[in-house]
mmCIF file of C-alpha atoms in Angstrom:
data_model
loop_
_atom_site.group_PDB
_atom_site.id
_atom_site.type_symbol
_atom_site.label_atom_id
_atom_site.label_comp_id
_atom_site.label_asym_id
_atom_site.label_seq_id
_atom_site.Cartn_x
_atom_site.Cartn_y
_atom_site.Cartn_z
ATOM 1 C CA MET B 1278 30.366 121.071 92.788
ATOM 2 C CA ASP B 1279 33.633 119.287 93.556
ATOM 3 C CA ARG B 1280 36.848 121.265 93.320
ATOM 4 C CA LEU B 1281 40.253 119.860 92.576
ATOM 5 C CA TYR B 1282 42.926 121.292 94.869
ATOM 6 C CA THR B 1283 46.447 121.249 93.391
ATOM 7 C CA PRO B 1284 48.783 122.941 95.894
ATOM 8 C CA TRP B 1285 51.917 121.475 94.270
ATOM 9 C CA ARG B 1286 51.359 123.818 91.301
ATOM 10 C CA TYR B 1287 51.375 127.072 93.321
ATOM 11 C CA ASP B 1288 55.131 127.722 93.199
ATOM 12 C CA TYR B 1289 55.094 127.116 89.447
ATOM 13 C CA ILE B 1290 52.091 129.354 88.834
ATOM 14 C CA LYS B 1291 53.478 132.124 91.068
ATOM 15 C CA GLY B 1292 56.841 132.068 89.296
ATOM 16 C CA THR B 1293 59.895 129.951 89.792
ATOM 17 C CA SER B 1294 62.202 132.727 90.932
ATOM 18 C CA GLY B 1295 59.859 135.329 92.383
ATOM 19 C CA GLU B 1296 60.851 137.777 89.639
ATOM 20 C CA LYS B 1297 58.283 140.314 88.548
ATOM 21 C CA SER B 1298 57.036 140.699 85.022
ATOM 22 C CA GLY B 1299 56.993 144.062 83.301
ATOM 23 C CA HIS B 1300 53.470 144.453 84.657
ATOM 24 C CA GLY B 1301 54.592 144.198 88.291
ATOM 25 C CA THR B 1302 53.155 140.726 88.877
ATOM 26 C CA SER B 1303 54.992 137.492 89.372
ATOM 27 C CA CYS B 1304 54.927 135.473 86.145
ATOM 28 C CA VAL B 1305 56.552 132.085 85.677
ATOM 29 C CA PHE B 1306 56.802 132.550 81.908
ATOM 30 C CA CYS B 1307 58.463 135.975 82.165
ATOM 31 C CA SER B 1308 60.894 134.468 84.646
ATOM 32 C CA LEU B 1309 61.749 131.689 82.185
ATOM 33 C CA ARG B 1310 61.985 134.186 79.327
ATOM 34 C CA ASP B 1311 64.527 136.285 81.205
ATOM 35 C CA ARG B 1312 66.907 133.417 82.138
ATOM 36 C CA PRO B 1313 68.297 131.900 78.918
ATOM 37 C CA ALA B 1314 71.392 130.625 80.717
ATOM 38 C CA ASP B 1315 69.097 128.288 82.708
ATOM 39 C CA ASP B 1316 67.355 126.718 79.691
ATOM 40 C CA GLU B 1317 68.543 123.185 80.411
ATOM 41 C CA GLN B 1318 67.414 123.336 84.059
ATOM 42 C CA THR B 1319 64.077 124.957 83.161
ATOM 43 C CA PHE B 1320 63.361 122.551 80.276
ATOM 44 C CA ILE B 1321 63.291 125.159 77.525
ATOM 45 C CA LEU B 1322 63.763 123.208 74.314
ATOM 46 C CA GLN B 1323 63.946 126.046 71.804
ATOM 47 C CA ARG B 1324 64.092 129.816 71.721
ATOM 48 C CA ALA B 1325 62.856 131.508 68.566
ATOM 49 C CA ARG B 1326 62.558 135.213 67.778
ATOM 50 C CA HIS B 1327 59.132 135.801 69.419
ATOM 51 C CA ASN B 1328 58.384 132.592 71.379
ATOM 52 C CA PHE B 1329 59.994 129.737 73.254
ATOM 53 C CA VAL B 1330 59.115 126.038 73.569
ATOM 54 C CA VAL B 1331 59.171 124.487 77.046
ATOM 55 C CA LEU B 1332 58.271 121.153 78.606
ATOM 56 C CA ASN B 1333 55.413 121.419 81.089
ATOM 57 C CA ILE B 1334 56.766 120.376 84.502
ATOM 58 C CA TYR B 1335 53.239 119.244 85.479
ATOM 59 C CA PRO B 1336 52.345 117.362 82.284
ATOM 60 C CA TYR B 1337 48.928 115.893 81.569
ATOM 61 C CA THR B 1338 50.579 113.368 79.229
ATOM 62 C CA SER B 1339 54.126 112.398 78.274
ATOM 63 C CA GLY B 1340 55.562 114.973 75.884
ATOM 64 C CA HIS B 1341 53.280 117.826 77.046
ATOM 65 C CA LEU B 1342 54.870 120.972 75.589
ATOM 66 C CA MET B 1343 53.970 124.645 75.748
ATOM 67 C CA ILE B 1344 54.800 127.407 73.305
ATOM 68 C CA VAL B 1345 55.053 130.742 75.067
ATOM 69 C CA PRO B 1346 55.346 134.228 73.550
ATOM 70 C CA TYR B 1347 58.078 136.400 75.033
ATOM 71 C CA ASP B 1348 55.553 139.234 75.320
ATOM 72 C CA HIS B 1349 53.541 139.227 78.547
ATOM 73 C CA ALA B 1350 50.055 139.214 77.006
ATOM 74 C CA ALA B 1351 46.817 137.568 78.130
ATOM 75 C CA GLU B 1352 44.861 137.721 74.858
ATOM 76 C CA LEU B 1353 45.527 136.673 71.277
ATOM 77 C CA SER B 1354 44.624 140.190 70.195
ATOM 78 C CA ASP B 1355 47.520 141.480 72.327
ATOM 79 C CA ILE B 1356 50.272 139.678 70.404
ATOM 80 C CA SER B 1357 51.661 140.676 67.028
ATOM 81 C CA LYS B 1358 50.999 138.832 63.780
ATOM 82 C CA GLU B 1359 54.687 137.882 63.700
ATOM 83 C CA THR B 1360 54.377 136.340 67.163
ATOM 84 C CA SER B 1361 51.187 134.420 66.357
ATOM 85 C CA ASP B 1362 52.560 133.225 62.996
ATOM 86 C CA GLU B 1363 55.749 131.984 64.636
ATOM 87 C CA LEU B 1364 53.745 130.378 67.452
ATOM 88 C CA MET B 1365 51.825 128.278 64.919
ATOM 89 C CA ASP B 1366 54.993 127.437 62.968
ATOM 90 C CA LEU B 1367 56.597 126.216 66.203
ATOM 91 C CA ALA B 1368 53.438 124.234 67.020
ATOM 92 C CA LYS B 1369 53.606 122.462 63.653
ATOM 93 C CA ARG B 1370 57.281 121.636 64.162
ATOM 94 C CA ALA B 1371 56.730 120.473 67.761
ATOM 95 C CA GLN B 1372 53.811 118.280 66.718
ATOM 96 C CA ALA B 1373 55.911 116.629 64.001
ATOM 97 C CA ILE B 1374 58.746 115.943 66.455
ATOM 98 C CA LEU B 1375 56.353 114.576 69.097
ATOM 99 C CA ARG B 1376 54.732 112.341 66.478
ATOM 100 C CA ASP B 1377 58.152 110.913 65.501
ATOM 101 C CA VAL B 1378 59.310 110.416 69.101
ATOM 102 C CA TYR B 1379 56.142 109.297 70.947
ATOM 103 C CA HIS B 1380 53.947 107.862 68.144
ATOM 104 C CA PRO B 1381 50.685 109.195 69.630
ATOM 105 C CA HIS B 1382 47.282 108.435 68.119
ATOM 106 C CA GLY B 1383 46.307 112.114 68.170
ATOM 107 C CA PHE B 1384 46.976 115.531 69.716
ATOM 108 C CA ASN B 1385 45.261 118.213 71.738
ATOM 109 C CA LEU B 1386 46.430 121.756 71.003
ATOM 110 C CA GLY B 1387 44.880 124.466 73.093
ATOM 111 C CA ILE B 1388 45.024 127.950 74.514
ATOM 112 C CA ASN B 1389 43.021 128.621 77.685
ATOM 113 C CA LEU B 1390 42.226 132.337 77.760
ATOM 114 C CA GLY B 1391 41.292 133.424 81.276
ATOM 115 C CA GLN B 1392 41.015 131.634 84.591
ATOM 116 C CA ALA B 1393 37.401 130.598 83.885
ATOM 117 C CA ALA B 1394 38.655 128.766 80.783
ATOM 118 C CA GLY B 1395 41.126 126.762 82.862
ATOM 119 C CA ALA B 1396 44.289 128.843 82.492
ATOM 120 C CA GLY B 1397 46.667 128.223 85.392
ATOM 121 C CA VAL B 1398 48.701 131.244 84.268
ATOM 122 C CA ALA B 1399 45.898 133.454 82.983
ATOM 123 C CA ASP B 1400 47.886 136.633 82.378
ATOM 124 C CA HIS B 1401 50.474 135.154 79.977
ATOM 125 C CA LEU B 1402 49.115 133.423 76.887
ATOM 126 C CA HIS B 1403 50.591 130.030 76.024
ATOM 127 C CA LEU B 1404 49.728 127.137 73.706
ATOM 128 C CA HIS B 1405 49.606 123.570 75.043
ATOM 129 C CA ILE B 1406 50.530 120.636 72.803
ATOM 130 C CA LEU B 1407 49.558 117.259 74.238
ATOM 131 C CA PRO B 1408 50.185 113.926 72.557
ATOM 132 C CA ARG B 1409 47.185 111.587 73.037
ATOM 133 C CA TRP B 1410 46.690 107.835 72.859
ATOM 134 C CA SER B 1411 43.543 105.788 72.461
ATOM 135 C CA GLY B 1412 42.344 104.751 75.913
ATOM 136 C CA ASP B 1413 44.463 107.291 77.818
ATOM 137 C CA SER B 1414 41.354 108.390 79.789
ATOM 138 C CA ASN B 1415 41.852 112.032 78.913
ATOM 139 C CA PHE B 1416 43.078 113.977 81.975
ATOM 140 C CA MET B 1417 41.227 112.042 84.700
ATOM 141 C CA THR B 1418 44.324 110.428 86.196
ATOM 142 C CA THR B 1419 46.207 113.721 86.394
ATOM 143 C CA VAL B 1420 43.544 116.119 87.601
ATOM 144 C CA ALA B 1421 41.277 113.822 89.632
ATOM 145 C CA GLU B 1422 43.721 111.082 90.671
ATOM 146 C CA THR B 1423 41.092 108.710 89.281
ATOM 147 C CA ARG B 1424 41.526 105.807 86.902
ATOM 148 C CA VAL B 1425 38.743 105.066 84.450
ATOM 149 C CA LEU B 1426 38.033 101.347 84.306
ATOM 150 C CA PRO B 1427 36.230 99.600 81.436
#
């Protein structure tokens, strides 16, 4: 089995400032959560009551956003109904804005729960919103540095 090595993501996954989450582990999302004065530099687009919307600094496609609960939780069952309801409301709003700005042909929305499911930050749940275009070759160019030819 081939493995894709992405060392450029380590600093991001470990946390941008080295701050510790409430659980004693370094968490990039908790670090972003705790620094509202840095929103412009950290690409946070919106802060709501229970979640924030942030641009992914290692996007799979143009416009790749994430919606992140303020609570440090790894599982959907660990967040409140208010948090999950707001998360979906923000996803709907973000999708509408991305549709107006980028005119994609479709979207991927996803939550990877656990490292085995592909989560780069497995201990802090987050929702990805990715605009998609016909013929964009999925994620091959980003993750495998490979172009798919006809």
